[in-house]
XYZ file of C-alpha atoms in Angstrom:
260
model
C 0.005 -0.034 0.006
C 0.928 3.649 -0.373
C -0.376 6.863 1.107
C -1.474 9.889 -0.848
C 1.602 11.679 0.447
C 4.000 9.086 -0.575
C 2.298 8.624 -3.949
C 2.638 12.325 -4.642
C 6.366 12.312 -3.576
C 7.146 9.307 -5.841
C 5.276 11.020 -8.830
C 7.360 14.159 -8.221
C 10.511 12.150 -8.341
C 9.618 10.610 -11.497
C 8.329 13.912 -12.969
C 11.681 15.424 -12.276
C 13.493 12.715 -14.228
C 10.964 12.948 -17.147
C 11.567 16.664 -17.286
C 15.239 16.127 -17.540
C 14.557 13.815 -20.402
C 12.711 16.585 -22.229
C 9.119 15.625 -21.519
C 6.769 18.440 -21.535
C 3.236 19.664 -22.076
C 1.731 18.322 -25.130
C 3.885 15.299 -25.578
C 2.913 11.623 -24.884
C 4.642 9.060 -22.647
C 4.124 5.358 -23.124
C 2.921 3.478 -19.971
C 3.704 -0.124 -20.754
C 3.289 -2.185 -17.726
C 0.783 -4.114 -15.386
C -1.821 -2.986 -12.788
C 0.424 -1.713 -9.865
C 1.203 1.132 -7.510
C 3.999 2.071 -10.063
C 1.316 2.431 -12.818
C -0.392 5.170 -10.772
C 2.838 6.809 -10.037
C 3.555 6.772 -13.742
C 0.246 8.278 -14.635
C 0.524 11.172 -12.022
C 3.924 11.936 -13.088
C 3.213 12.356 -16.625
C 0.211 14.524 -15.844
C 2.398 16.757 -13.508
C 4.283 17.769 -16.709
C 1.150 18.391 -18.762
C 1.922 15.391 -20.935
C -0.457 12.578 -21.847
C -0.016 8.925 -21.099
C -0.702 6.060 -23.578
C -1.433 2.923 -21.484
C -0.845 -0.582 -22.634
C -0.925 -4.009 -20.551
C 2.376 -5.653 -21.329
C 1.791 -9.342 -21.892
C -1.576 -8.718 -23.472
C -0.578 -6.224 -26.149
C 1.654 -7.721 -28.845
C 5.000 -6.213 -29.307
C 4.154 -4.860 -32.855
C 1.276 -3.044 -31.184
C 3.548 -1.373 -28.531
C 5.938 -0.413 -31.153
C 3.160 1.092 -33.374
C 1.694 3.009 -30.423
C 5.017 4.414 -29.462
C 5.757 5.542 -33.021
C 2.390 7.069 -33.950
C 2.191 9.023 -30.715
C 5.807 10.296 -31.039
C 6.407 8.927 -27.544
C 10.180 9.335 -26.721
C 10.097 7.988 -23.138
C 8.388 4.703 -22.338
C 7.714 3.903 -18.636
C 7.640 0.203 -17.526
C 8.627 -2.203 -14.433
C 12.072 -3.536 -14.215
C 10.539 -7.047 -14.348
C 8.995 -6.218 -17.686
C 11.672 -4.158 -19.493
C 12.888 -7.218 -21.588
C 9.330 -7.402 -23.180
C 9.416 -3.753 -24.294
C 10.331 -3.162 -28.073
C 12.740 -0.164 -27.828
C 14.348 1.583 -30.828
C 17.626 2.929 -29.360
C 17.685 5.956 -31.450
C 14.017 6.935 -30.719
C 12.923 5.750 -27.217
C 14.129 5.977 -23.707
C 13.040 3.202 -21.421
C 12.593 4.043 -17.717
C 11.646 1.568 -14.948
C 9.396 3.337 -12.477
C 10.287 1.012 -9.631
C 13.904 1.802 -9.957
C 13.195 5.625 -9.904
C 11.096 5.211 -6.835
C 14.091 3.793 -5.031
C 16.509 6.457 -6.201
C 17.018 8.951 -3.275
C 19.225 11.236 -5.358
C 16.085 12.469 -7.421
C 14.130 15.232 -5.521
C 10.717 14.498 -4.372
C 9.627 17.742 -2.730
C 7.836 19.247 -5.688
C 7.118 18.800 -9.471
C 8.991 20.772 -11.964
C 7.229 24.065 -12.467
C 7.016 26.495 -15.154
C 4.639 27.498 -18.048
C 5.099 24.402 -19.997
C 3.592 22.335 -17.064
C 0.425 24.381 -16.598
C -2.524 22.132 -17.374
C -5.375 23.314 -19.548
C -8.879 21.952 -20.069
C -8.192 21.168 -23.700
C -4.920 19.388 -23.117
C -4.742 15.697 -23.598
C -4.598 13.617 -20.491
C -4.473 10.243 -22.206
C -4.453 8.418 -25.582
C -6.393 5.128 -25.474
C -5.910 2.597 -28.116
C -8.296 0.043 -29.487
C -7.324 -3.705 -29.814
C -6.548 -3.150 -33.436
C -9.497 -5.252 -34.893
C -9.527 -3.147 -38.017
C -5.730 -3.833 -38.670
C -3.954 -1.426 -36.536
C -4.754 0.103 -33.116
C -6.649 3.358 -33.441
C -5.984 6.001 -30.696
C -8.629 7.962 -28.890
C -7.446 11.362 -27.240
C -9.202 12.181 -23.974
C -8.633 15.663 -22.677
C -8.634 16.855 -19.031
C -12.141 18.563 -19.686
C -13.461 15.285 -20.966
C -12.181 13.490 -17.719
C -13.559 16.337 -15.418
C -17.059 15.978 -17.054
C -17.171 12.227 -16.162
C -15.237 12.071 -12.822
C -16.214 15.360 -11.184
C -20.008 15.227 -11.697
C -22.922 13.016 -10.779
C -23.482 10.399 -11.711
C -20.053 9.649 -13.132
C -18.252 10.084 -9.881
C -20.331 7.230 -8.457
C -20.336 8.789 -5.136
C -16.471 8.350 -4.632
C -15.167 10.164 -1.589
C -12.675 9.767 1.198
C -13.256 6.493 3.177
C -14.660 4.614 0.377
C -12.727 1.725 -1.555
C -12.790 1.729 -5.480
C -11.857 -1.520 -7.225
C -9.213 -1.313 -9.991
C -9.889 -4.554 -11.841
C -9.761 -3.713 -15.427
C -6.899 -3.691 -18.040
C -4.913 -0.286 -17.862
C -5.330 -0.040 -21.584
C -9.132 0.007 -21.216
C -10.965 3.369 -21.090
C -12.890 2.337 -17.919
C -9.651 1.823 -16.040
C -9.238 5.543 -16.171
C -12.687 5.751 -14.635
C -11.510 3.439 -11.853
C -8.078 4.968 -11.235
C -8.499 8.766 -11.740
C -11.974 8.693 -10.235
C -10.745 7.414 -7.008
C -7.710 9.724 -6.917
C -9.580 12.925 -7.879
C -12.278 12.219 -5.352
C -10.079 11.247 -2.476
C -11.215 7.449 -2.394
C -8.930 4.635 -1.787
C -7.890 2.625 -4.957
C -7.789 -1.084 -4.434
C -5.638 -2.617 -7.338
C -6.390 -6.320 -7.932
C -3.933 -9.101 -8.353
C -4.931 -12.243 -10.090
C -8.382 -12.468 -8.364
C -11.114 -10.119 -9.312
C -13.306 -11.954 -6.808
C -11.176 -11.394 -3.842
C -10.951 -7.623 -4.706
C -14.690 -7.353 -5.338
C -15.364 -8.651 -1.865
C -13.591 -5.728 -0.321
C -14.649 -2.642 -2.197
C -17.430 -0.186 -1.962
C -17.577 0.876 -5.673
C -16.979 -1.391 -8.604
C -16.712 -0.550 -12.232
C -16.888 -3.687 -14.547
C -17.985 -5.066 -17.945
C -21.294 -7.092 -17.793
C -19.473 -10.277 -18.517
C -16.987 -9.594 -15.596
C -19.866 -8.834 -13.189
C -21.644 -11.992 -14.338
C -18.565 -14.018 -12.792
C -19.228 -12.583 -9.278
C -21.476 -13.994 -6.626
C -23.583 -11.120 -5.580
C -24.191 -12.808 -2.247
C -20.451 -12.057 -1.394
C -20.606 -8.421 -2.579
C -23.331 -6.903 -0.431
C -21.122 -4.461 0.984
C -20.843 -2.601 -2.339
C -22.554 0.844 -2.396
C -22.464 1.536 -6.039
C -21.980 -0.714 -9.174
C -21.342 0.597 -12.857
C -21.116 -1.472 -16.077
C -20.062 -0.413 -19.579
C -18.382 -1.737 -22.682
C -21.015 -4.500 -23.494
C -24.889 -4.689 -23.530
C -26.245 -5.344 -19.997
C -28.726 -8.163 -19.682
C -31.825 -7.084 -17.768
C -31.492 -9.923 -15.254
C -27.947 -9.030 -14.345
C -29.036 -5.368 -13.725
C -31.923 -6.472 -11.563
C -29.761 -8.552 -9.513
C -27.055 -6.049 -8.713
C -29.493 -2.993 -8.370
C -31.296 -4.859 -5.576
C -29.094 -3.371 -2.823
C -27.715 -0.212 -4.241
C -27.379 2.227 -7.313
C -26.592 0.457 -10.424
C -25.621 2.386 -13.636
C -25.619 0.951 -17.173
C -23.257 3.035 -19.052
C -21.879 3.597 -22.531
C -18.083 3.600 -23.336
C -16.385 6.409 -21.356
C -13.987 7.291 -24.033
């Protein structure tokens, strides 16, 4: 686990390194890793510089897709984990590969504040992330999501799903999925606790107050073990009426469209 203060310090440390590598407002940073605390550090560090992140789940996305996304976004810096760096396709002349977990341990990098200056001032129209499809049409296509787009969903009802300090929000989805931004940035921007799952969605679902899922994922859970949930939302697929009836029996249930 990590506190909000420690998370901010770790993100500042990484932001200083990214700034030294030339990352600035308007650019894209590749985030090639797994669900993890380091993932959240990478997201925040990128945003602190006014840059956008392009997330991909290493081990799921093929190397060709990772290479294509890095090239088409112009991402010069790719963030990953030390355990995954051998799986990242890096063109030495174009990409710099940084392992977030190594940076978090480096006490020589300042963590007392993010780099400041006009380049790092966020604007509503700035890109926050670039989300890519699975490439079923041939190559992955990117959707550019702005900070204004995110605020419209995450900071207003019903999109904020009642997230607030003291509530636990599950992070169960692939980081490359638009709904993962709903989980992650929704929890952080509303002061809730983000619960990042390991291998078991079931074990995470039993411990959280707010869950965002696809209907097919929700259908794998036993509602009897999830009565502590206060809010459930689904998106990404058509929701069968019986599933909605079951999960709306003990709290608000939202049947949504694709967030992106």
